[in-house]
Coordinates of N, CA, C and O in Angstrom, one line a residue:
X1 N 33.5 1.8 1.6 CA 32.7 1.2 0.7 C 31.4 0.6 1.3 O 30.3 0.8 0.8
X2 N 31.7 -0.2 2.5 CA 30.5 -0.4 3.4 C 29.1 0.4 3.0 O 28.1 0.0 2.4
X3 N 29.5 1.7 3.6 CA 28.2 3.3 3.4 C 27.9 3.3 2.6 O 26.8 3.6 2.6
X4 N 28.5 2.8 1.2 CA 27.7 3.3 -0.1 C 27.3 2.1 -0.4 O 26.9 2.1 -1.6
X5 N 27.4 0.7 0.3 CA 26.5 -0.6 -0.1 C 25.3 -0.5 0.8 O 24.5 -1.4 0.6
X6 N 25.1 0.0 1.6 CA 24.3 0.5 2.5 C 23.4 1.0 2.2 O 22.2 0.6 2.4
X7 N 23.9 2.5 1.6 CA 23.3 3.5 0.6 C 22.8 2.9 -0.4 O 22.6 4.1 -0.9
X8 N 22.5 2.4 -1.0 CA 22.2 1.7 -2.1 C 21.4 0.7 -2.0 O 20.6 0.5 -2.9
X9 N 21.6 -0.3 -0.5 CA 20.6 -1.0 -0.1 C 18.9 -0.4 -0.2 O 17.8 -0.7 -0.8
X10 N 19.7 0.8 1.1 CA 17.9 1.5 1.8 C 17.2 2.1 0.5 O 16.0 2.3 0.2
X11 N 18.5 2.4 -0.3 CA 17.5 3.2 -2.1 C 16.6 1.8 -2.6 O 15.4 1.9 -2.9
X12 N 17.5 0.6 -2.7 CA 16.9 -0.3 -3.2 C 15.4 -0.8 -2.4 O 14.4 -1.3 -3.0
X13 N 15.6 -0.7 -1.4 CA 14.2 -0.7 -0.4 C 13.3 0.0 -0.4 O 12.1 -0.3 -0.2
X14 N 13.8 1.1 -0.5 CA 12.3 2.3 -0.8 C 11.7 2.1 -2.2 O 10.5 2.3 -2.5
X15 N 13.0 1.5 -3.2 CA 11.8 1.1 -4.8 C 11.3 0.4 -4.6 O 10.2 0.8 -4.9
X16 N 11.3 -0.8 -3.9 CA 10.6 -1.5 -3.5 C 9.3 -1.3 -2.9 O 8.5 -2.1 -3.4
X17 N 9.0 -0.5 -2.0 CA 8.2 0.6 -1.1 C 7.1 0.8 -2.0 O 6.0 0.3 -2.0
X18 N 7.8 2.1 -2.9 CA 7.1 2.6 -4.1 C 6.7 1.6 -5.3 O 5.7 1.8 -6.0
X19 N 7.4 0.5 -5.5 CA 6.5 -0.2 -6.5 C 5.3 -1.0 -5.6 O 4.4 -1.4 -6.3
X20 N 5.3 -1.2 -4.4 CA 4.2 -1.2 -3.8 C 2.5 -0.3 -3.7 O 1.3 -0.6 -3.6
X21 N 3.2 0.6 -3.8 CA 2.3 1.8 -4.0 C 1.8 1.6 -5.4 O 0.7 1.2 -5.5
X22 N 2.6 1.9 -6.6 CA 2.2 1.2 -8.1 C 1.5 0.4 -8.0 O 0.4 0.9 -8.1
X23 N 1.5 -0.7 -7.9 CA 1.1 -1.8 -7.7 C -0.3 -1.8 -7.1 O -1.1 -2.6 -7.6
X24 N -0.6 -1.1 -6.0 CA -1.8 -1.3 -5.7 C -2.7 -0.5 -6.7 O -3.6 -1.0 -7.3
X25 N -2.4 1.1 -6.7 CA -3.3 1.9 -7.6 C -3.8 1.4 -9.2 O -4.9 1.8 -9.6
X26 N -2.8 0.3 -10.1 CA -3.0 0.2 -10.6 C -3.8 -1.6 -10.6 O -4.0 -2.2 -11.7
X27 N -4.0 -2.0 -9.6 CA -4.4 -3.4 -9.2 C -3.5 -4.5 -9.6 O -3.9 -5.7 -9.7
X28 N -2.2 -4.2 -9.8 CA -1.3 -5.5 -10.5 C -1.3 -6.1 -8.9 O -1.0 -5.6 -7.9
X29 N -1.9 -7.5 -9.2 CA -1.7 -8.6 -8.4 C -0.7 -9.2 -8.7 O -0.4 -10.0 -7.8
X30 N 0.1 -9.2 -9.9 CA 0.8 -10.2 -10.4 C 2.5 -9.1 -10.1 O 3.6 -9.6 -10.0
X31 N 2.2 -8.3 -10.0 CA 3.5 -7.0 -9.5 C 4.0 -7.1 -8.2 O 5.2 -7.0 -7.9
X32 N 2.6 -7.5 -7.0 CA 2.6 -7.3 -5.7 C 3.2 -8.6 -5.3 O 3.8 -8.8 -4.3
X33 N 2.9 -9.7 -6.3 CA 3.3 -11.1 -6.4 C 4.7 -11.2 -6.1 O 5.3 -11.4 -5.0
X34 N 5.4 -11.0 -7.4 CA 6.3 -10.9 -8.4 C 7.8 -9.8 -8.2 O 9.0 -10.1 -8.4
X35 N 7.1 -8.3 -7.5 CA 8.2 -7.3 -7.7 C 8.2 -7.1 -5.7 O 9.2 -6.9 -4.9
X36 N 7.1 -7.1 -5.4 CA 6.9 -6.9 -4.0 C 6.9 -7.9 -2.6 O 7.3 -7.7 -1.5
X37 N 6.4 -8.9 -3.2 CA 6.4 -9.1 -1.4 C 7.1 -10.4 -2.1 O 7.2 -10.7 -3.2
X38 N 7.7 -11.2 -0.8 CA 8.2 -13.2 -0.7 C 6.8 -14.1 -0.7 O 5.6 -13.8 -0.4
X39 N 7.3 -15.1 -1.0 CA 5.9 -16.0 -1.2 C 5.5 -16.0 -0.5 O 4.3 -16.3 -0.4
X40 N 6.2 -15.7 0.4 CA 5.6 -16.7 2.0 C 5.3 -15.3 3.1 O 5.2 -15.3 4.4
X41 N 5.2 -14.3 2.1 CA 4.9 -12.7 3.3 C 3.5 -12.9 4.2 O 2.6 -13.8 4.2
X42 N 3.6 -11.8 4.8 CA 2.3 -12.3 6.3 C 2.4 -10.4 5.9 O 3.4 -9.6 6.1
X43 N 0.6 -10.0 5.2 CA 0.4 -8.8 5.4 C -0.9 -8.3 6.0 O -2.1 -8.6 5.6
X44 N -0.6 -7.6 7.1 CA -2.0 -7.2 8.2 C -2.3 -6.0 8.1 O -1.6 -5.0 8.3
X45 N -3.7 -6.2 7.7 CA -4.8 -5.0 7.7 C -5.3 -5.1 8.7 O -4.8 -5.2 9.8
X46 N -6.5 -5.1 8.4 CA -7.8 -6.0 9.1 C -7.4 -7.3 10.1 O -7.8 -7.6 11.2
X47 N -6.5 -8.2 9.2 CA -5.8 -9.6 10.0 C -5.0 -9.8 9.2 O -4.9 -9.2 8.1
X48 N -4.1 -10.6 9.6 CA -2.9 -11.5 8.9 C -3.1 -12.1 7.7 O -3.8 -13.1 8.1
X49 N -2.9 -12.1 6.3 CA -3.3 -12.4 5.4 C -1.7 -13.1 4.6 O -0.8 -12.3 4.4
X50 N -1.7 -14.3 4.3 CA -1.2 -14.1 3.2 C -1.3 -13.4 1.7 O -2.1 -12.6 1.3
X51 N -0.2 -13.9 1.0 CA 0.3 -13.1 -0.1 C -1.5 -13.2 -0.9 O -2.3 -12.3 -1.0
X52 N -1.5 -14.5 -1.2 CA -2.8 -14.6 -1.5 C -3.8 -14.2 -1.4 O -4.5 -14.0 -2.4
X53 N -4.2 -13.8 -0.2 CA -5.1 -13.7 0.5 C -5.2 -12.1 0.2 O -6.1 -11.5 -0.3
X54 N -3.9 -11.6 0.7 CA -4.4 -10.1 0.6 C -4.2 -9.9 -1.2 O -4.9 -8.9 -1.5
X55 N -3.8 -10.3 -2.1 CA -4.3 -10.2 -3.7 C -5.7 -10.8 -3.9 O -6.0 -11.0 -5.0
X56 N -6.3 -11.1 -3.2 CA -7.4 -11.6 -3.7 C -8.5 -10.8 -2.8 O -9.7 -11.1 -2.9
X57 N -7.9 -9.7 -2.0 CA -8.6 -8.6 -1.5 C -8.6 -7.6 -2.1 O -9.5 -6.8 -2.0
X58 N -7.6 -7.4 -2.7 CA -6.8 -6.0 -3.5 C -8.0 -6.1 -5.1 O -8.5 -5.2 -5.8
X59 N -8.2 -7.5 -5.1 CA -8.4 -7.6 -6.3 C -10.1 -7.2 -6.3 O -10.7 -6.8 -7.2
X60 N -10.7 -7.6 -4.8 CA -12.2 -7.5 -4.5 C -12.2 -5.9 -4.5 O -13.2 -5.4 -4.9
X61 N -11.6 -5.3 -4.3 CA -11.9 -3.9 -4.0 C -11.5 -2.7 -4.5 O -11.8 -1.6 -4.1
X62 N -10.5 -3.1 -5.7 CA -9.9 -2.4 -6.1 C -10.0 -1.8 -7.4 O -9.5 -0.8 -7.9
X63 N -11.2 -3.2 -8.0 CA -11.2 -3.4 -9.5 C -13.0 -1.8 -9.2 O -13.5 -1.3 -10.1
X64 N -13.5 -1.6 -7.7 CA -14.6 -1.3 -7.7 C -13.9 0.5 -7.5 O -14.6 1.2 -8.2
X65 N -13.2 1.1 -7.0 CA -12.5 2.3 -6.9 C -11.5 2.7 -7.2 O -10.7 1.8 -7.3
X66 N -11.0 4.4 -7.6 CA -9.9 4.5 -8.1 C -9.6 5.3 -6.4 O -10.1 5.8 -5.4
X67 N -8.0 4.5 -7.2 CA -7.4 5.4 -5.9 C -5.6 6.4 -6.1 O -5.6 7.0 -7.2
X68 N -4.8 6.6 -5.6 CA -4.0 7.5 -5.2 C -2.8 6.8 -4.2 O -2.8 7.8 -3.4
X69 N -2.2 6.2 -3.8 CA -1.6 6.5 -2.8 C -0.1 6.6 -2.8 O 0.7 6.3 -3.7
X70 N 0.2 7.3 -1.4 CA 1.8 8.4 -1.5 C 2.5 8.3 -0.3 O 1.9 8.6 0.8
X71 N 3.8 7.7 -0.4 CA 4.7 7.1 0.4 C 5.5 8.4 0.8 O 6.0 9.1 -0.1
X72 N 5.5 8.7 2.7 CA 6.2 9.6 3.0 C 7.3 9.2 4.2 O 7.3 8.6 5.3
X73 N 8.2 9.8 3.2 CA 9.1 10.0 4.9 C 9.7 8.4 5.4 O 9.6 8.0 6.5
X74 N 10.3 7.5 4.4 CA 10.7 6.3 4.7 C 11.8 6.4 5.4 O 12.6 7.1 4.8
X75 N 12.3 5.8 6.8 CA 12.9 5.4 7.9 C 13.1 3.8 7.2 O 12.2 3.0 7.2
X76 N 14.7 3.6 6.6 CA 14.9 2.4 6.4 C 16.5 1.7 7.6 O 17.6 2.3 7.8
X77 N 16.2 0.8 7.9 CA 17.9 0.5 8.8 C 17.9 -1.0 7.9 O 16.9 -1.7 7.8
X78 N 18.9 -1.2 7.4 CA 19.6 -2.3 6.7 C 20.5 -2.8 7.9 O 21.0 -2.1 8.8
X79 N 20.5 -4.2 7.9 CA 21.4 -5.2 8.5 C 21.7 -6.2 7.9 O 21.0 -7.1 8.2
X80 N 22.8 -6.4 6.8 CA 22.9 -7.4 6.4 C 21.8 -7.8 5.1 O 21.5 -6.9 4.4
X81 N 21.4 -9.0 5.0 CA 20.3 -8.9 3.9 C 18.9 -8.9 4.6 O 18.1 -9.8 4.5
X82 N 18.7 -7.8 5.2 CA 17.4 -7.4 6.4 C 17.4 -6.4 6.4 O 18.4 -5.7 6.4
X83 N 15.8 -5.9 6.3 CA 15.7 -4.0 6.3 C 14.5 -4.7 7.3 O 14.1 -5.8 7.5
X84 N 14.2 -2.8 8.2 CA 13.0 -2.7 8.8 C 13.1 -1.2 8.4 O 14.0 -0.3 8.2
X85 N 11.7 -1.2 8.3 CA 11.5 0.2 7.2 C 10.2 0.5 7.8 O 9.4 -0.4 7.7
X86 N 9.8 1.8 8.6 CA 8.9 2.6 8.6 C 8.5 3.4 7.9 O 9.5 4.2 7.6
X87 N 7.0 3.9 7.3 CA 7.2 4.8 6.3 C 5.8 5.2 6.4 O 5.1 4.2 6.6
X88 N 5.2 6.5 6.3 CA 3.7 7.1 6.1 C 3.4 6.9 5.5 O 4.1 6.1 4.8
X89 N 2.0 7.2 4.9 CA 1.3 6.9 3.7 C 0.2 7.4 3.9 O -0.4 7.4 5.0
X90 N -0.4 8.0 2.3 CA -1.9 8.7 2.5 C -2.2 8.0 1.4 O -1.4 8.1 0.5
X91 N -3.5 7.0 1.2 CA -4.5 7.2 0.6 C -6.0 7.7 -0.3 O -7.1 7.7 0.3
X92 N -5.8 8.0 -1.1 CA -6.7 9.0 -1.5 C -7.7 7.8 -2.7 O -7.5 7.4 -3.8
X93 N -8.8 7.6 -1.8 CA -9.8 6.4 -2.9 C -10.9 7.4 -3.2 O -11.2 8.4 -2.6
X94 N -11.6 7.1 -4.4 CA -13.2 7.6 -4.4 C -13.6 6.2 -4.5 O -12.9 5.3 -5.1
X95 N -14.7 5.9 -3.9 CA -15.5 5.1 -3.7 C -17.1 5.0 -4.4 O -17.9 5.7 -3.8
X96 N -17.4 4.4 -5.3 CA -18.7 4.5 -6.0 C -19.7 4.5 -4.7 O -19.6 3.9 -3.6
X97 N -20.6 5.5 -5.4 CA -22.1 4.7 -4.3 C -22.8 3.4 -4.2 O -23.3 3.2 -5.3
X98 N -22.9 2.4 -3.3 CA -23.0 1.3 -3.2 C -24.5 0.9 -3.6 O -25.5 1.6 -3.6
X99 N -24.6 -0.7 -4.1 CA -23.7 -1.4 -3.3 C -22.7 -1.8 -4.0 O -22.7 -2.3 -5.2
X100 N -21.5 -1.6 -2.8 CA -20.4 -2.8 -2.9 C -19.8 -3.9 -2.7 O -20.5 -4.8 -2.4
X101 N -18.7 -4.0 -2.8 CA -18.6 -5.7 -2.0 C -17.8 -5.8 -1.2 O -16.9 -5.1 -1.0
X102 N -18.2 -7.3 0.1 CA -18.3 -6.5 1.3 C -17.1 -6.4 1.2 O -16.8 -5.6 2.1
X103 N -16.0 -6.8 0.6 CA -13.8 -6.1 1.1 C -14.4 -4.6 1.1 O -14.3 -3.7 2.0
X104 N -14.8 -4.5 0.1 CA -15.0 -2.8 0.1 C -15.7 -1.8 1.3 O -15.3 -0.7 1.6
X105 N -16.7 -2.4 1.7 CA -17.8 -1.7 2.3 C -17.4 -2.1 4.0 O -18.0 -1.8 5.1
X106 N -16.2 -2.8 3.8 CA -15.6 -3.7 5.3 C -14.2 -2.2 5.3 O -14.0 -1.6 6.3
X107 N -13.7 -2.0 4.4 CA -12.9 -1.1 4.5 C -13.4 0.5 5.0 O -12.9 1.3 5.8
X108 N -14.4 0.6 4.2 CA -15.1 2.2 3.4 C -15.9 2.4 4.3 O -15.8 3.5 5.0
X109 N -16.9 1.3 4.5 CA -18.2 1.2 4.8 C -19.3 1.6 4.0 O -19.0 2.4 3.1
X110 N -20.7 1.1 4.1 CA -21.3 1.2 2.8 C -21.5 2.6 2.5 O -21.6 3.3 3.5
X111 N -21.6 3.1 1.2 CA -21.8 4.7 0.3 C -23.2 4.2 0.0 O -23.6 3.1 0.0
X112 N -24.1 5.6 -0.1 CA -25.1 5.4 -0.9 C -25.0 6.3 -2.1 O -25.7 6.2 -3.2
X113 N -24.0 7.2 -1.9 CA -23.9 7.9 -2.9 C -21.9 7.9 -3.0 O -21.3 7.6 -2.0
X114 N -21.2 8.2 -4.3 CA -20.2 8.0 -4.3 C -19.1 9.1 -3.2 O -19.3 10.3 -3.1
X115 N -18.2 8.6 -2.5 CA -17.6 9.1 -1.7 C -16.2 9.3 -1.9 O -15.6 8.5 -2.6
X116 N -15.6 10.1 -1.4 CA -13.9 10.4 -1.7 C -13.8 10.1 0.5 O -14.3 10.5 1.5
X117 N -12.7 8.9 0.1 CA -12.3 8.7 1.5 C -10.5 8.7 1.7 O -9.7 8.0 1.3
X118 N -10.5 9.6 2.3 CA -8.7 9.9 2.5 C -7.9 8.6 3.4 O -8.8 7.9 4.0
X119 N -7.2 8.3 3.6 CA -7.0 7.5 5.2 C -4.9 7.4 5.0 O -4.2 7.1 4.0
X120 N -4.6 7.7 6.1 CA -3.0 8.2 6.5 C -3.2 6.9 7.3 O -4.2 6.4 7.8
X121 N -1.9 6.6 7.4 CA -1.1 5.4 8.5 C 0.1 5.5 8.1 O 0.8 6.2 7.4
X122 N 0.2 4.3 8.7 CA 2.4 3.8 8.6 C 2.0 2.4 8.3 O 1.3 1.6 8.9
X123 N 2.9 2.3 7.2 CA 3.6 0.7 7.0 C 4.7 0.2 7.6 O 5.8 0.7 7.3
X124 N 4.6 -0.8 8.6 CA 5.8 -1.2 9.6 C 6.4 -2.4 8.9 O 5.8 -3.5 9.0
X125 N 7.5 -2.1 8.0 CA 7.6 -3.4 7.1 C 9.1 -4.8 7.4 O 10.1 -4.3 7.9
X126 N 9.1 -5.6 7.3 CA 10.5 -6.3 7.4 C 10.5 -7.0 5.9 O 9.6 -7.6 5.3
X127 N 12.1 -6.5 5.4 CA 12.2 -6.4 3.9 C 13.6 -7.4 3.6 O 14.7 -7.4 4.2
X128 N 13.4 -8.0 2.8 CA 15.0 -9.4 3.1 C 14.7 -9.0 1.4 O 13.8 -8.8 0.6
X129 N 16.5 -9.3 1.6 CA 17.1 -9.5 0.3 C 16.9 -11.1 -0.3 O 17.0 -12.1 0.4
X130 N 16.4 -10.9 -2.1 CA 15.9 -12.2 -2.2 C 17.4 -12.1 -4.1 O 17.9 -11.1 -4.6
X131 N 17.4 -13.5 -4.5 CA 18.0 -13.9 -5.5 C 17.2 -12.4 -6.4 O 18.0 -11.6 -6.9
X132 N 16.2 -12.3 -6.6 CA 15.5 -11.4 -7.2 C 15.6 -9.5 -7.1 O 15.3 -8.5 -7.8
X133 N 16.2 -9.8 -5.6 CA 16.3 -8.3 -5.2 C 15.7 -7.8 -3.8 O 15.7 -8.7 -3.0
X134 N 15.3 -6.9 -3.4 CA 14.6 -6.9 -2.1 C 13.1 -7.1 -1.8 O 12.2 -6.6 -2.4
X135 N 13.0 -7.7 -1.1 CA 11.2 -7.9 -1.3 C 10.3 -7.9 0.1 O 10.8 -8.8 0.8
X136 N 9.2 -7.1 0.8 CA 8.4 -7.5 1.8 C 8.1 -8.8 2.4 O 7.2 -9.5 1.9
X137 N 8.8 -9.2 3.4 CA 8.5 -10.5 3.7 C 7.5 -10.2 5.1 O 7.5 -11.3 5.7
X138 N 6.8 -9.2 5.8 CA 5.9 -8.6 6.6 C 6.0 -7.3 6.6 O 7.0 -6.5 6.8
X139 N 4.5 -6.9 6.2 CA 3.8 -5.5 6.4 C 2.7 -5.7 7.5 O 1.9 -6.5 7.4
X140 N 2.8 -5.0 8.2 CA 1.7 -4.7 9.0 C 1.7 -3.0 9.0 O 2.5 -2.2 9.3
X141 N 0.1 -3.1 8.4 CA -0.6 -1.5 7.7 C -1.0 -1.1 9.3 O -1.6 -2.0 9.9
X142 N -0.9 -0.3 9.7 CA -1.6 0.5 10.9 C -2.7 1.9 10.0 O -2.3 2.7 9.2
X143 N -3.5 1.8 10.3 CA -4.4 3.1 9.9 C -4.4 4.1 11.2 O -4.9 3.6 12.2
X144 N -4.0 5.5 11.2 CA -4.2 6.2 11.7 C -5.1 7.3 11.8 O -5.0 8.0 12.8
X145 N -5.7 7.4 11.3 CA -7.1 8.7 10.7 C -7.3 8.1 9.2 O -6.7 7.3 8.5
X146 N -8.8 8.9 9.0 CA -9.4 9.2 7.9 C -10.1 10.4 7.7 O -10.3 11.2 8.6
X147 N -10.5 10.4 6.7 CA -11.5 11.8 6.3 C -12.4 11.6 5.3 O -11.9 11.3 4.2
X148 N -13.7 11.6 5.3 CA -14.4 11.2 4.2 C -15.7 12.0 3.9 O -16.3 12.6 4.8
X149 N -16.3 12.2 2.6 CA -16.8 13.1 2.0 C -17.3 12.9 1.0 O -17.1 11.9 0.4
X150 N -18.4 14.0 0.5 CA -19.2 13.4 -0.8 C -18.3 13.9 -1.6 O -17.6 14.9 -1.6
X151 N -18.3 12.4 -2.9 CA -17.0 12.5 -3.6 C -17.8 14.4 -4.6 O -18.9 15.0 -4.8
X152 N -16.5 14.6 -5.0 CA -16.8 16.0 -6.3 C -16.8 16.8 -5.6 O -17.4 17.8 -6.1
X153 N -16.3 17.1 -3.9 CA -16.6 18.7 -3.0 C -14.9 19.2 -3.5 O -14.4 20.0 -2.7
X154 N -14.1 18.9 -4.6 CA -12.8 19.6 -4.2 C -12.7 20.9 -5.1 O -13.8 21.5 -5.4
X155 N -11.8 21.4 -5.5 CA -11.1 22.6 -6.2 C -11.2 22.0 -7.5 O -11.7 22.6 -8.4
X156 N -10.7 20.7 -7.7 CA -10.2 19.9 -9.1 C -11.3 18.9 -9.5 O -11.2 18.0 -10.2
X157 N -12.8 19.3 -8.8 CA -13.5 18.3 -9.2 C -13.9 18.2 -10.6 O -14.5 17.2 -11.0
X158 N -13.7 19.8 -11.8 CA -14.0 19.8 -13.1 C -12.8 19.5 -14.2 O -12.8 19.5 -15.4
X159 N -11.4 18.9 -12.8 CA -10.7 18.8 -13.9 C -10.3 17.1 -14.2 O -9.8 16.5 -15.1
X160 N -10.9 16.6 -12.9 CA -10.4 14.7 -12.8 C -11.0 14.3 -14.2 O -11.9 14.7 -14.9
X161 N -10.1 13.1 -14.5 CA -10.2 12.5 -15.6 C -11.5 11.2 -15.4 O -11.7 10.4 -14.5
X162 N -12.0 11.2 -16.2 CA -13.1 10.2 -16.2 C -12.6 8.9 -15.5 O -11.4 8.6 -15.4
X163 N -13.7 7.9 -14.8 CA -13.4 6.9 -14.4 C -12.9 6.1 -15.3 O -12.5 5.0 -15.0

């Protein structure tokens, strides 16, 4: 029985994972709050941010671009009420032509004209079981590449849905 509370745990950590992902595309601060991370999480981009701190980044930059992003390949190990979870991830933003603000143009860098910017990394996360369920109590985002381009060069650029 152990294996399948186990089993159940690392599933329950990957929703977790993915409602992260939700969460950002659709800007719920109050989700990232609430469904995802502990009060007291420490999340590094750029620097060590609290909870706060990185919602009130998410919220600078996010309300200015649409984006996409897609969780691959989660590596979860459970210990008790403790996960460490590695996992890929591709971002896919378009970015208006600027100006922006600087979270954005600190991320992007400035557009003069609107841009499609790709960017892959790993989420290196430590994930504790809370009264609520499992939740991020440290992410540290690594970016490993990007790719960026004048937004509308794709196959699907007649079929995207309006901003």
């Amino acid at each position: 029985m152990a294996g399948q509370d186990q089993t159940l745990d690392k599933v329950e950590v990957i929703q977790t994972l993915n409602a992260y992902m939700q969460a950002i595309d659709a800007s719920d601060t109050d989700a990232l709050r609430n469904r995802v991370f502990t009060a007291d999480a420490q999340i590094t981009l750029l620097e060590p941010l609290g909870v706060d701190g990185y919602c009130g980044f998410v919220d600078a930059i996010m309300k200015e671009i649409r984006t996409q992003h897609l969780l691959m390949g989660p590596v979860v190990v459970v210990t008790g009420d403790e996960a460490r979870s590695q996992a890929y991830f591709v971002g896919f933003h378009r970015v208006p032509a600027g100006p922006n603000s600087e979270a954005c143009d600190a991320i992007f860098g400035k557009t003069s004209e609107a841009t499609d910017v790709i960017i892959g990394g790993v989420y290196d996360d430590h994930v504790v079981r809370t009264t609520a369920g499992w939740r991020i109590k440290e992410r540290r985002i690594k970016l490993l590449w990007d790719n960026r381009g004048t937004a509308g060069n794709t196959l699907a650029a007649g079929w995207m849905a309006p901003a």
